[in-house]
Each structure stands twice: as structure tokens, then as C-alpha cells.
PDB file of C-alpha atoms in Angstrom:
ATOM      1  CA  UNK H   1     -80.270  41.385  38.390  1.00 43.00           C
ATOM      2  CA  UNK H   2     -82.058  42.250  41.637  1.00 40.00           C
ATOM      3  CA  UNK H   3     -83.108  38.624  41.961  1.00 40.00           C
ATOM      4  CA  UNK H   4     -79.528  37.417  41.440  1.00 46.00           C
ATOM      5  CA  UNK H   5     -78.217  39.886  44.011  1.00 45.00           C
ATOM      6  CA  UNK H   6     -80.848  38.667  46.455  1.00 38.00           C
ATOM      7  CA  UNK H   7     -79.750  35.062  45.877  1.00 43.00           C
ATOM      8  CA  UNK H   8     -76.108  36.022  46.430  1.00 45.00           C
ATOM      9  CA  UNK H   9     -76.932  37.962  49.601  1.00 42.00           C
ATOM     10  CA  UNK H  10     -78.907  35.056  51.014  1.00 39.00           C
ATOM     11  CA  UNK H  11     -76.081  32.671  50.155  1.00 47.00           C
ATOM     12  CA  UNK H  12     -73.554  34.875  51.976  1.00 45.00           C
ATOM     13  CA  UNK H  13     -75.780  35.106  55.042  1.00 40.00           C
ATOM     14  CA  UNK H  14     -76.321  31.333  55.021  1.00 45.00           C
ATOM     15  CA  UNK H  15     -72.575  30.717  54.722  1.00 46.00           C
ATOM     16  CA  UNK H  16     -71.667  33.037  57.581  1.00 44.00           C
ATOM     17  CA  UNK H  17     -74.399  31.581  59.786  1.00 41.00           C
ATOM     18  CA  UNK H  18     -73.402  27.992  58.989  1.00 54.00           C
ATOM     19  CA  UNK H  19     -69.745  27.832  59.946  1.00 62.00           C
ATOM     20  CA  UNK H  20     -67.881  25.617  62.385  1.00 68.00           C
ATOM     21  CA  UNK H  21     -64.309  25.852  63.702  1.00 71.00           C
ATOM     22  CA  UNK H  22     -61.763  23.204  62.798  1.00 72.00           C
ATOM     23  CA  UNK H  23     -60.199  22.359  66.190  1.00 73.00           C
ATOM     24  CA  UNK H  24     -56.844  21.514  64.608  1.00 74.00           C
ATOM     25  CA  UNK H  25     -56.374  24.495  62.301  1.00 71.00           C
ATOM     26  CA  UNK H  26     -58.604  27.108  63.934  1.00 68.00           C
ATOM     27  CA  UNK H  27     -60.092  27.873  60.527  1.00 70.00           C
ATOM     28  CA  UNK H  28     -63.779  28.408  59.877  1.00 67.00           C
ATOM     29  CA  UNK H  29     -65.349  25.618  57.836  1.00 62.00           C
ATOM     30  CA  UNK H  30     -68.702  25.094  56.151  1.00 59.00           C
ATOM     31  CA  UNK H  31     -71.280  23.359  58.318  1.00 55.00           C
ATOM     32  CA  UNK H  32     -74.650  23.487  56.594  1.00 57.00           C
ATOM     33  CA  UNK H  33     -75.533  20.151  58.237  1.00 64.00           C
ATOM     34  CA  UNK H  34     -75.153  20.033  62.022  1.00 70.00           C
ATOM     35  CA  UNK H  35     -73.883  17.057  64.016  1.00 75.00           C
ATOM     36  CA  UNK H  36     -77.372  16.647  65.470  1.00 78.00           C
ATOM     37  CA  UNK H  37     -78.445  15.563  61.981  1.00 80.00           C
ATOM     38  CA  UNK H  38     -75.185  14.125  60.713  1.00 81.00           C
ATOM     39  CA  UNK H  39     -74.363  11.745  63.558  1.00 88.00           C
ATOM     40  CA  UNK H  40     -77.698   9.851  63.712  1.00 89.00           C
ATOM     41  CA  UNK H  41     -77.584   9.408  59.943  1.00 88.00           C
ATOM     42  CA  UNK H  42     -73.984   8.162  60.091  1.00 87.00           C
ATOM     43  CA  UNK H  43     -74.791   5.761  62.934  1.00 92.00           C
ATOM     44  CA  UNK H  44     -77.719   4.326  60.996  1.00 94.00           C
ATOM     45  CA  UNK H  45     -75.577   3.865  57.873  1.00 92.00           C
ATOM     46  CA  UNK H  46     -72.878   2.179  59.940  1.00 94.00           C
ATOM     47  CA  UNK H  47     -75.339  -0.262  61.461  1.00 94.00           C
ATOM     48  CA  UNK H  48     -76.678  -1.019  57.988  1.00 95.00           C
ATOM     49  CA  UNK H  49     -73.163  -1.807  56.751  1.00 94.00           C
ATOM     50  CA  UNK H  50     -72.595  -4.128  59.717  1.00 96.00           C
ATOM     51  CA  UNK H  51     -75.820  -6.040  59.098  1.00 96.00           C
ATOM     52  CA  UNK H  52     -74.818  -6.579  55.465  1.00 96.00           C
ATOM     53  CA  UNK H  53     -71.207  -7.570  56.211  1.00 95.00           C
ATOM     54  CA  UNK H  54     -69.265 -10.423  57.752  1.00 97.00           C
ATOM     55  CA  UNK H  55     -68.044  -8.757  60.948  1.00 97.00           C
ATOM     56  CA  UNK H  56     -65.115 -10.582  62.546  1.00 97.00           C
ATOM     57  CA  UNK H  57     -64.983 -10.772  66.335  1.00 96.00           C
ATOM     58  CA  UNK H  58     -62.817 -12.524  68.900  1.00 96.00           C
ATOM     59  CA  UNK H  59     -59.687 -12.838  66.746  1.00 97.00           C
ATOM     60  CA  UNK H  60     -56.282 -11.260  67.358  1.00 97.00           C
ATOM     61  CA  UNK H  61     -56.814  -8.957  64.379  1.00 97.00           C
ATOM     62  CA  UNK H  62     -60.241  -7.842  65.590  1.00 97.00           C
ATOM     63  CA  UNK H  63     -58.847  -7.222  69.071  1.00 97.00           C
ATOM     64  CA  UNK H  64     -55.965  -5.234  67.555  1.00 97.00           C
ATOM     65  CA  UNK H  65     -58.356  -2.981  65.632  1.00 97.00           C
ATOM     66  CA  UNK H  66     -60.253  -2.238  68.851  1.00 97.00           C
ATOM     67  CA  UNK H  67     -57.076  -1.723  70.879  1.00 97.00           C
ATOM     68  CA  UNK H  68     -55.542   0.681  68.381  1.00 97.00           C
ATOM     69  CA  UNK H  69     -58.848   2.502  67.928  1.00 97.00           C
ATOM     70  CA  UNK H  70     -59.233   3.039  71.655  1.00 97.00           C
ATOM     71  CA  UNK H  71     -55.697   4.390  71.940  1.00 97.00           C
ATOM     72  CA  UNK H  72     -56.232   6.795  69.052  1.00 97.00           C
ATOM     73  CA  UNK H  73     -59.522   7.941  70.621  1.00 96.00           C
ATOM     74  CA  UNK H  74     -57.755   8.630  73.932  1.00 96.00           C
ATOM     75  CA  UNK H  75     -55.014  10.518  72.075  1.00 97.00           C
ATOM     76  CA  UNK H  76     -57.659  12.619  70.327  1.00 95.00           C
ATOM     77  CA  UNK H  77     -59.358  13.399  73.640  1.00 95.00           C
ATOM     78  CA  UNK H  78     -56.062  14.434  75.212  1.00 96.00           C
ATOM     79  CA  UNK H  79     -55.067  16.592  72.253  1.00 95.00           C
ATOM     80  CA  UNK H  80     -58.413  18.342  71.971  1.00 94.00           C
ATOM     81  CA  UNK H  81     -58.671  18.996  75.708  1.00 94.00           C
ATOM     82  CA  UNK H  82     -55.146  20.394  75.820  1.00 94.00           C
ATOM     83  CA  UNK H  83     -55.947  22.747  72.954  1.00 91.00           C
ATOM     84  CA  UNK H  84     -59.110  24.212  74.429  1.00 92.00           C
ATOM     85  CA  UNK H  85     -61.704  21.848  72.978  1.00 90.00           C
ATOM     86  CA  UNK H  86     -62.735  19.931  76.080  1.00 92.00           C
ATOM     87  CA  UNK H  87     -66.016  18.106  75.491  1.00 91.00           C
ATOM     88  CA  UNK H  88     -65.591  18.197  71.714  1.00 88.00           C
ATOM     89  CA  UNK H  89     -66.079  14.410  71.535  1.00 92.00           C
ATOM     90  CA  UNK H  90     -69.057  14.345  73.893  1.00 92.00           C
ATOM     91  CA  UNK H  91     -71.486  13.093  71.250  1.00 92.00           C
ATOM     92  CA  UNK H  92     -69.074  10.599  69.710  1.00 93.00           C
ATOM     93  CA  UNK H  93     -69.984   6.932  70.029  1.00 95.00           C
ATOM     94  CA  UNK H  94     -66.742   5.128  69.279  1.00 96.00           C
ATOM     95  CA  UNK H  95     -67.019   1.712  67.696  1.00 96.00           C
ATOM     96  CA  UNK H  96     -64.368  -0.356  65.921  1.00 96.00           C
ATOM     97  CA  UNK H  97     -65.195  -3.273  63.630  1.00 96.00           C
ATOM     98  CA  UNK H  98     -63.169  -5.580  61.397  1.00 97.00           C
ATOM     99  CA  UNK H  99     -65.024  -6.700  58.275  1.00 96.00           C
ATOM    100  CA  UNK H 100     -64.150  -9.681  56.094  1.00 97.00           C
ATOM    101  CA  UNK H 101     -63.579  -8.263  52.625  1.00 95.00           C
ATOM    102  CA  UNK H 102     -60.863  -8.121  49.978  1.00 95.00           C
ATOM    103  CA  UNK H 103     -61.304  -4.352  49.774  1.00 91.00           C
ATOM    104  CA  UNK H 104     -58.159  -2.417  50.634  1.00 90.00           C
ATOM    105  CA  UNK H 105     -60.060   0.096  52.703  1.00 90.00           C
ATOM    106  CA  UNK H 106     -60.817   1.547  56.116  1.00 91.00           C
ATOM    107  CA  UNK H 107     -63.009   4.464  57.160  1.00 89.00           C
ATOM    108  CA  UNK H 108     -64.379   6.426  60.076  1.00 89.00           C
ATOM    109  CA  UNK H 109     -67.854   7.897  59.886  1.00 88.00           C
ATOM    110  CA  UNK H 110     -68.803  11.162  61.589  1.00 87.00           C
ATOM    111  CA  UNK H 111     -69.271  10.456  65.274  1.00 90.00           C
ATOM    112  CA  UNK H 112     -66.560   7.799  65.569  1.00 93.00           C
ATOM    113  CA  UNK H 113     -67.881   4.707  63.788  1.00 93.00           C
ATOM    114  CA  UNK H 114     -64.867   2.864  62.356  1.00 93.00           C
ATOM    115  CA  UNK H 115     -64.532  -0.054  59.959  1.00 94.00           C
ATOM    116  CA  UNK H 116     -61.415  -1.862  58.749  1.00 95.00           C
ATOM    117  CA  UNK H 117     -61.537  -4.395  55.928  1.00 95.00           C
ATOM    118  CA  UNK H 118     -59.316  -7.468  56.126  1.00 97.00           C
ATOM    119  CA  UNK H 119     -57.953  -6.606  52.686  1.00 95.00           C
ATOM    120  CA  UNK H 120     -55.968  -3.712  54.118  1.00 94.00           C
ATOM    121  CA  UNK H 121     -54.298  -5.719  56.893  1.00 96.00           C
ATOM    122  CA  UNK H 122     -51.435  -7.135  54.762  1.00 96.00           C
ATOM    123  CA  UNK H 123     -50.532  -3.601  53.680  1.00 95.00           C
ATOM    124  CA  UNK H 124     -50.762  -2.267  57.220  1.00 96.00           C
ATOM    125  CA  UNK H 125     -48.390  -5.157  58.056  1.00 95.00           C
ATOM    126  CA  UNK H 126     -48.281  -4.470  61.801  1.00 96.00           C
ATOM    127  CA  UNK H 127     -50.013  -2.654  64.652  1.00 97.00           C
ATOM    128  CA  UNK H 128     -48.122   0.566  63.974  1.00 97.00           C
ATOM    129  CA  UNK H 129     -49.332   0.475  60.366  1.00 96.00           C
ATOM    130  CA  UNK H 130     -52.872   0.028  61.660  1.00 96.00           C
ATOM    131  CA  UNK H 131     -52.340   3.059  63.906  1.00 97.00           C
ATOM    132  CA  UNK H 132     -51.230   5.166  60.925  1.00 95.00           C
ATOM    133  CA  UNK H 133     -54.373   4.215  59.013  1.00 94.00           C
ATOM    134  CA  UNK H 134     -56.591   4.610  62.082  1.00 95.00           C
ATOM    135  CA  UNK H 135     -55.168   8.044  62.876  1.00 95.00           C
ATOM    136  CA  UNK H 136     -55.792   9.231  59.331  1.00 91.00           C
ATOM    137  CA  UNK H 137     -59.371   7.955  59.197  1.00 90.00           C
ATOM    138  CA  UNK H 138     -60.265   9.282  62.642  1.00 93.00           C
ATOM    139  CA  UNK H 139     -58.770  12.639  61.634  1.00 90.00           C
ATOM    140  CA  UNK H 140     -61.335  12.945  58.840  1.00 86.00           C
ATOM    141  CA  UNK H 141     -64.122  12.645  61.406  1.00 86.00           C
ATOM    142  CA  UNK H 142     -62.527  14.949  63.982  1.00 88.00           C
ATOM    143  CA  UNK H 143     -61.933  17.690  61.403  1.00 84.00           C
ATOM    144  CA  UNK H 144     -65.543  17.386  60.179  1.00 78.00           C
ATOM    145  CA  UNK H 145     -64.514  16.570  56.623  1.00 62.00           C
ATOM    146  CA  UNK H 146     -67.741  14.684  55.944  1.00 59.00           C
ATOM    147  CA  UNK H 147     -69.734  17.697  57.094  1.00 60.00           C
ATOM    148  CA  UNK H 148     -67.650  19.973  54.871  1.00 58.00           C
ATOM    149  CA  UNK H 149     -68.026  17.734  51.811  1.00 62.00           C
ATOM    150  CA  UNK H 150     -71.788  17.687  52.223  1.00 60.00           C
ATOM    151  CA  UNK H 151     -71.822  21.465  52.608  1.00 52.00           C
ATOM    152  CA  UNK H 152     -69.606  21.903  49.536  1.00 53.00           C
ATOM    153  CA  UNK H 153     -71.979  19.713  47.538  1.00 56.00           C
ATOM    154  CA  UNK H 154     -74.860  21.975  48.564  1.00 48.00           C
ATOM    155  CA  UNK H 155     -72.859  25.003  47.404  1.00 53.00           C
ATOM    156  CA  UNK H 156     -72.055  23.281  44.110  1.00 51.00           C
ATOM    157  CA  UNK H 157     -75.717  22.479  43.548  1.00 60.00           C
ATOM    158  CA  UNK H 158     -76.813  25.962  44.619  1.00 54.00           C
ATOM    159  CA  UNK H 159     -74.437  27.672  42.207  1.00 54.00           C
ATOM    160  CA  UNK H 160     -75.767  25.478  39.418  1.00 53.00           C
ATOM    161  CA  UNK H 161     -79.274  26.712  40.196  1.00 55.00           C
ATOM    162  CA  UNK H 162     -78.103  30.338  40.304  1.00 54.00           C
ATOM    163  CA  UNK H 163     -76.346  29.892  36.962  1.00 50.00           C
ATOM    164  CA  UNK H 164     -79.438  28.421  35.356  1.00 59.00           C
ATOM    165  CA  UNK H 165     -81.631  31.246  36.663  1.00 59.00           C
ATOM    166  CA  UNK H 166     -79.161  33.931  35.591  1.00 63.00           C
ATOM    167  CA  UNK H 167     -78.832  32.512  32.061  1.00 56.00           C
ATOM    168  CA  UNK H 168     -82.437  31.457  31.600  1.00 57.00           C
ATOM    169  CA  UNK H 169     -82.972  34.055  28.845  1.00 63.00           C
ATOM    170  CA  UNK H 170     -79.923  32.991  26.821  1.00 54.00           C
ATOM    171  CA  UNK H 171     -80.290  29.434  25.530  1.00 55.00           C
ATOM    172  CA  UNK H 172     -76.816  29.271  24.006  1.00 56.00           C
ATOM    173  CA  UNK H 173     -75.046  30.507  27.140  1.00 53.00           C
ATOM    174  CA  UNK H 174     -77.211  28.246  29.298  1.00 49.00           C
ATOM    175  CA  UNK H 175     -76.268  25.217  27.210  1.00 52.00           C
ATOM    176  CA  UNK H 176     -72.562  25.989  27.456  1.00 53.00           C
ATOM    177  CA  UNK H 177     -72.865  26.551  31.208  1.00 41.00           C
ATOM    178  CA  UNK H 178     -74.641  23.240  31.803  1.00 51.00           C
ATOM    179  CA  UNK H 179     -72.161  21.328  29.640  1.00 55.00           C
ATOM    180  CA  UNK H 180     -69.108  22.707  31.412  1.00 50.00           C
ATOM    181  CA  UNK H 181     -70.195  23.498  34.965  1.00 42.00           C
ATOM    182  CA  UNK H 182     -70.001  19.957  36.352  1.00 50.00           C
ATOM    183  CA  UNK H 183     -66.495  19.312  35.042  1.00 44.00           C
ATOM    184  CA  UNK H 184     -65.138  22.751  35.932  1.00 44.00           C
ATOM    185  CA  UNK H 185     -66.637  22.801  39.424  1.00 42.00           C
ATOM    186  CA  UNK H 186     -65.215  19.342  40.131  1.00 45.00           C
ATOM    187  CA  UNK H 187     -61.716  19.917  38.764  1.00 40.00           C
ATOM    188  CA  UNK H 188     -61.371  23.470  40.078  1.00 40.00           C
ATOM    189  CA  UNK H 189     -63.370  23.101  43.287  1.00 44.00           C
ATOM    190  CA  UNK H 190     -64.420  19.726  44.652  1.00 45.00           C
ATOM    191  CA  UNK H 191     -61.270  17.721  43.838  1.00 43.00           C
ATOM    192  CA  UNK H 192     -58.792  20.255  45.279  1.00 45.00           C
ATOM    193  CA  UNK H 193     -61.098  20.490  48.309  1.00 43.00           C
ATOM    194  CA  UNK H 194     -60.906  16.720  48.751  1.00 55.00           C
ATOM    195  CA  UNK H 195     -57.123  16.652  48.299  1.00 60.00           C
ATOM    196  CA  UNK H 196     -56.741  19.316  50.971  1.00 69.00           C
ATOM    197  CA  UNK H 197     -58.769  17.134  53.339  1.00 75.00           C
ATOM    198  CA  UNK H 198     -56.499  14.169  52.704  1.00 84.00           C
ATOM    199  CA  UNK H 199     -53.388  16.239  53.411  1.00 85.00           C
ATOM    200  CA  UNK H 200     -54.958  17.653  56.559  1.00 87.00           C
ATOM    201  CA  UNK H 201     -55.957  14.167  57.742  1.00 89.00           C
ATOM    202  CA  UNK H 202     -52.397  12.958  57.167  1.00 91.00           C
ATOM    203  CA  UNK H 203     -51.056  15.671  59.461  1.00 92.00           C
ATOM    204  CA  UNK H 204     -53.658  15.230  62.175  1.00 92.00           C
ATOM    205  CA  UNK H 205     -53.418  11.448  61.929  1.00 94.00           C
ATOM    206  CA  UNK H 206     -49.641  11.281  62.329  1.00 96.00           C
ATOM    207  CA  UNK H 207     -49.890  13.508  65.408  1.00 96.00           C
ATOM    208  CA  UNK H 208     -52.564  11.272  66.908  1.00 96.00           C
ATOM    209  CA  UNK H 209     -50.632   8.049  66.292  1.00 97.00           C
ATOM    210  CA  UNK H 210     -47.559   9.569  67.940  1.00 97.00           C
ATOM    211  CA  UNK H 211     -49.510  10.780  70.965  1.00 97.00           C
ATOM    212  CA  UNK H 212     -51.004   7.259  71.181  1.00 98.00           C
ATOM    213  CA  UNK H 213     -47.472   5.850  71.419  1.00 97.00           C
ATOM    214  CA  UNK H 214     -46.907   4.641  67.859  1.00 98.00           C
ATOM    215  CA  UNK H 215     -43.781   5.573  65.898  1.00 97.00           C
ATOM    216  CA  UNK H 216     -44.742   8.241  63.339  1.00 97.00           C
ATOM    217  CA  UNK H 217     -41.794   7.267  61.118  1.00 97.00           C
ATOM    218  CA  UNK H 218     -43.919   4.315  60.022  1.00 96.00           C
ATOM    219  CA  UNK H 219     -46.611   6.494  58.416  1.00 95.00           C
ATOM    220  CA  UNK H 220     -44.491   7.180  55.322  1.00 95.00           C
ATOM    221  CA  UNK H 221     -43.378   3.543  55.217  1.00 95.00           C
ATOM    222  CA  UNK H 222     -47.036   2.506  55.200  1.00 94.00           C
ATOM    223  CA  UNK H 223     -47.680   4.734  52.188  1.00 91.00           C
ATOM    224  CA  UNK H 224     -44.717   3.233  50.393  1.00 93.00           C
ATOM    225  CA  UNK H 225     -46.505  -0.097  50.750  1.00 93.00           C
ATOM    226  CA  UNK H 226     -49.734   1.538  49.583  1.00 89.00           C
ATOM    227  CA  UNK H 227     -47.921   2.810  46.501  1.00 89.00           C
ATOM    228  CA  UNK H 228     -46.474  -0.626  45.783  1.00 90.00           C
ATOM    229  CA  UNK H 229     -49.920  -2.191  46.154  1.00 87.00           C
ATOM    230  CA  UNK H 230     -51.385   0.239  43.623  1.00 78.00           C
ATOM    231  CA  UNK H 231     -48.741  -0.762  41.091  1.00 71.00           C
ATOM    232  CA  UNK H 232     -47.780   2.878  40.748  1.00 59.00           C
ATOM    233  CA  UNK H 233     -50.938   3.554  38.764  1.00 59.00           C
ATOM    234  CA  UNK H 234     -52.895   6.684  39.578  1.00 56.00           C
ATOM    235  CA  UNK H 235     -54.726   9.415  37.658  1.00 44.00           C
ATOM    236  CA  UNK H 236     -53.107  12.832  37.152  1.00 41.00           C
ATOM    237  CA  UNK H 237     -53.041  14.710  40.468  1.00 41.00           C
ATOM    238  CA  UNK H 238     -55.466  17.417  39.301  1.00 35.00           C
ATOM    239  CA  UNK H 239     -58.043  14.741  38.420  1.00 33.00           C
ATOM    240  CA  UNK H 240     -57.698  12.842  41.686  1.00 42.00           C
ATOM    241  CA  UNK H 241     -59.484  13.236  44.999  1.00 45.00           C
ATOM    242  CA  UNK H 242     -56.230  12.252  46.772  1.00 55.00           C
ATOM    243  CA  UNK H 243     -52.681  13.623  46.628  1.00 61.00           C
ATOM    244  CA  UNK H 244     -50.169  11.524  44.700  1.00 78.00           C
ATOM    245  CA  UNK H 245     -48.489   8.712  46.621  1.00 84.00           C
ATOM    246  CA  UNK H 246     -45.076  10.344  46.223  1.00 88.00           C
ATOM    247  CA  UNK H 247     -46.178  13.724  47.571  1.00 87.00           C
ATOM    248  CA  UNK H 248     -47.938  11.979  50.420  1.00 87.00           C
ATOM    249  CA  UNK H 249     -44.854   9.969  51.349  1.00 93.00           C
ATOM    250  CA  UNK H 250     -42.640  13.057  51.331  1.00 93.00           C
ATOM    251  CA  UNK H 251     -45.155  15.037  53.363  1.00 93.00           C
ATOM    252  CA  UNK H 252     -45.411  12.314  56.011  1.00 95.00           C
ATOM    253  CA  UNK H 253     -41.635  12.081  56.239  1.00 96.00           C
ATOM    254  CA  UNK H 254     -41.440  15.821  56.869  1.00 96.00           C
ATOM    255  CA  UNK H 255     -44.209  15.624  59.470  1.00 96.00           C
ATOM    256  CA  UNK H 256     -42.703  12.774  61.477  1.00 97.00           C
ATOM    257  CA  UNK H 257     -40.324  14.891  63.575  1.00 96.00           C
ATOM    258  CA  UNK H 258     -43.068  17.427  64.231  1.00 96.00           C
ATOM    259  CA  UNK H 259     -45.299  14.599  65.435  1.00 97.00           C
ATOM    260  CA  UNK H 260     -42.593  13.434  67.833  1.00 97.00           C
ATOM    261  CA  UNK H 261     -42.285  16.953  69.227  1.00 96.00           C
ATOM    262  CA  UNK H 262     -46.067  17.075  69.657  1.00 96.00           C
ATOM    263  CA  UNK H 263     -46.076  13.694  71.405  1.00 97.00           C
ATOM    264  CA  UNK H 264     -43.460  14.898  73.900  1.00 97.00           C
ATOM    265  CA  UNK H 265     -45.924  17.536  75.081  1.00 96.00           C
ATOM    266  CA  UNK H 266     -48.052  14.621  76.316  1.00 96.00           C
ATOM    267  CA  UNK H 267     -45.167  12.780  77.954  1.00 96.00           C
ATOM    268  CA  UNK H 268     -44.564  10.357  75.073  1.00 96.00           C
ATOM    269  CA  UNK H 269     -40.798  10.053  74.574  1.00 93.00           C
ATOM    270  CA  UNK H 270     -40.573   6.498  73.229  1.00 95.00           C
ATOM    271  CA  UNK H 271     -42.781   4.360  71.028  1.00 96.00           C
ATOM    272  CA  UNK H 272     -44.153   0.857  70.987  1.00 93.00           C
ATOM    273  CA  UNK H 273     -42.075  -1.747  69.167  1.00 90.00           C
ATOM    274  CA  UNK H 274     -43.050  -2.268  65.532  1.00 86.00           C
ATOM    275  CA  UNK H 275     -44.323  -5.838  65.232  1.00 73.00           C
TER     276      UNK H 275
END
């Protein structure tokens, strides 16, 4: 028991000492891996992806990805500075690439490395749709979601070790624990954690697209196209890493007016035409 208490005490100390502040919510978040480690690793992974992919340059679509990305980055800088986080993006190295692939996907790595796949362009449909996607993906990086997921994985692994040590003298209990821990910790912990990140990125992203001059009403319309592309098929919400399409659409609709109000704070009172 003393050993287990020691483990718990050390875990609490490590957690308290390894926290960061989410600049959008003000909440403390897990940060067991610092940006000084995370960013170089992310940059190296990004470069590896580029060397293994068909990167498109010089086309209207490639130029659009860069243009939208730069506007979202400026919006992020303005928002963060206005809210007391000047210099937050100092170590970011923004880069925007379009990759030839049928994958319906886009992502932003920690530190601002962004990739769009051509497969998502028909669903984006226009530059405003690209801005909705870009805002969401950039939001994941700005809110340190990658850092939090890595930290959560460490906690998940650490608790598994603690459980095995605590039950080492009871073979039956140990067997039950090992059979159930992975499923329970995912369904009750990791998946809800991931869904909360997606919802948070939707809110941050729609604010950023509005501040960048793109109509936030289009964010929910984009997700209606996403839903149609998926054929309406999705796992039960509690088994998914993402919120359901319907809840996402409704949430974005409710956030649109708030995003417009936020944009007005930065002098944005009208939006670019949707084309």
C-alpha cells in the first residue's frame, strides 16, 4: 500500500508540474511533452510525409490553400495577442501544402505544419469551405490537442502499470483488469477526451475563419456536405473519437452568430463572397 501511495503521490506531483494553459479556454491542460520536444518531432514527420507524397505546387488550388492558411494564421495571431497571449506563436513555422491523394483529409501538426489532400477539395467546394476546414485543423494545434493526447496516453499507460503492480498478488483480479482496462479506459476516457477536442476545435476554428473574413455560416453547411459524403454511416457516438455529424452541424449553427460578434471586435463586419 505504501508503494501504491508513493506512485499516486508522484503522479499527482508530475501532473501539477506538467500543465499548460489553453489560451482559448483558460483551462489547465496536460503537457507532459513540451513544445521544445514536440515541434522538432512534428516538423520531421511533416517533412517525411512531403518526401513520400505528390505535393502540388503552382496551381490555383495550391495557391488557395496557402492564401487561406496565411489568413487563418494572421487571425490566430490577432486573436491571441488581443487576449493576452502575445508571442504565443513565436516558435510556429507555418507551412501549407496540397497533396495529391483521394483521402478526404486535412491536418495541422503541432507548430503549424498543414497538409490538405485533394480528396477533400470537392467537399470543401469553395474557399470559404477551405477556411472552415483550415480553421478547425489549426485550432487543434493552437489548443495543444496533440500535446494533450500524448500526455493522456502516458497517463493511460501509467495507470495500467499501477494496476498491474497493485494486483500482482491476485492472479484472477489481475486477469480481469488486463482484459477490461483497455476497453474501459478508451470508452470512458480517451474517446470522450478526443470528442471534446473536436468540439473545442470547431468553436475555435469558426471564430478564426470569421476573424479572417470568411462567413462562419458556411461551417455548418460544410459539415452537411461531410455528412452526405459519409453516406450517413458512423459508429455510435460513445464509440467514436468525433461527435456525430448532426450534433456537429447544430453546434456550428449555434456558434455562427457568436463568431460574427467575435469578428466585429477585430473590425470584420462583412465577409468575402462564397465562390
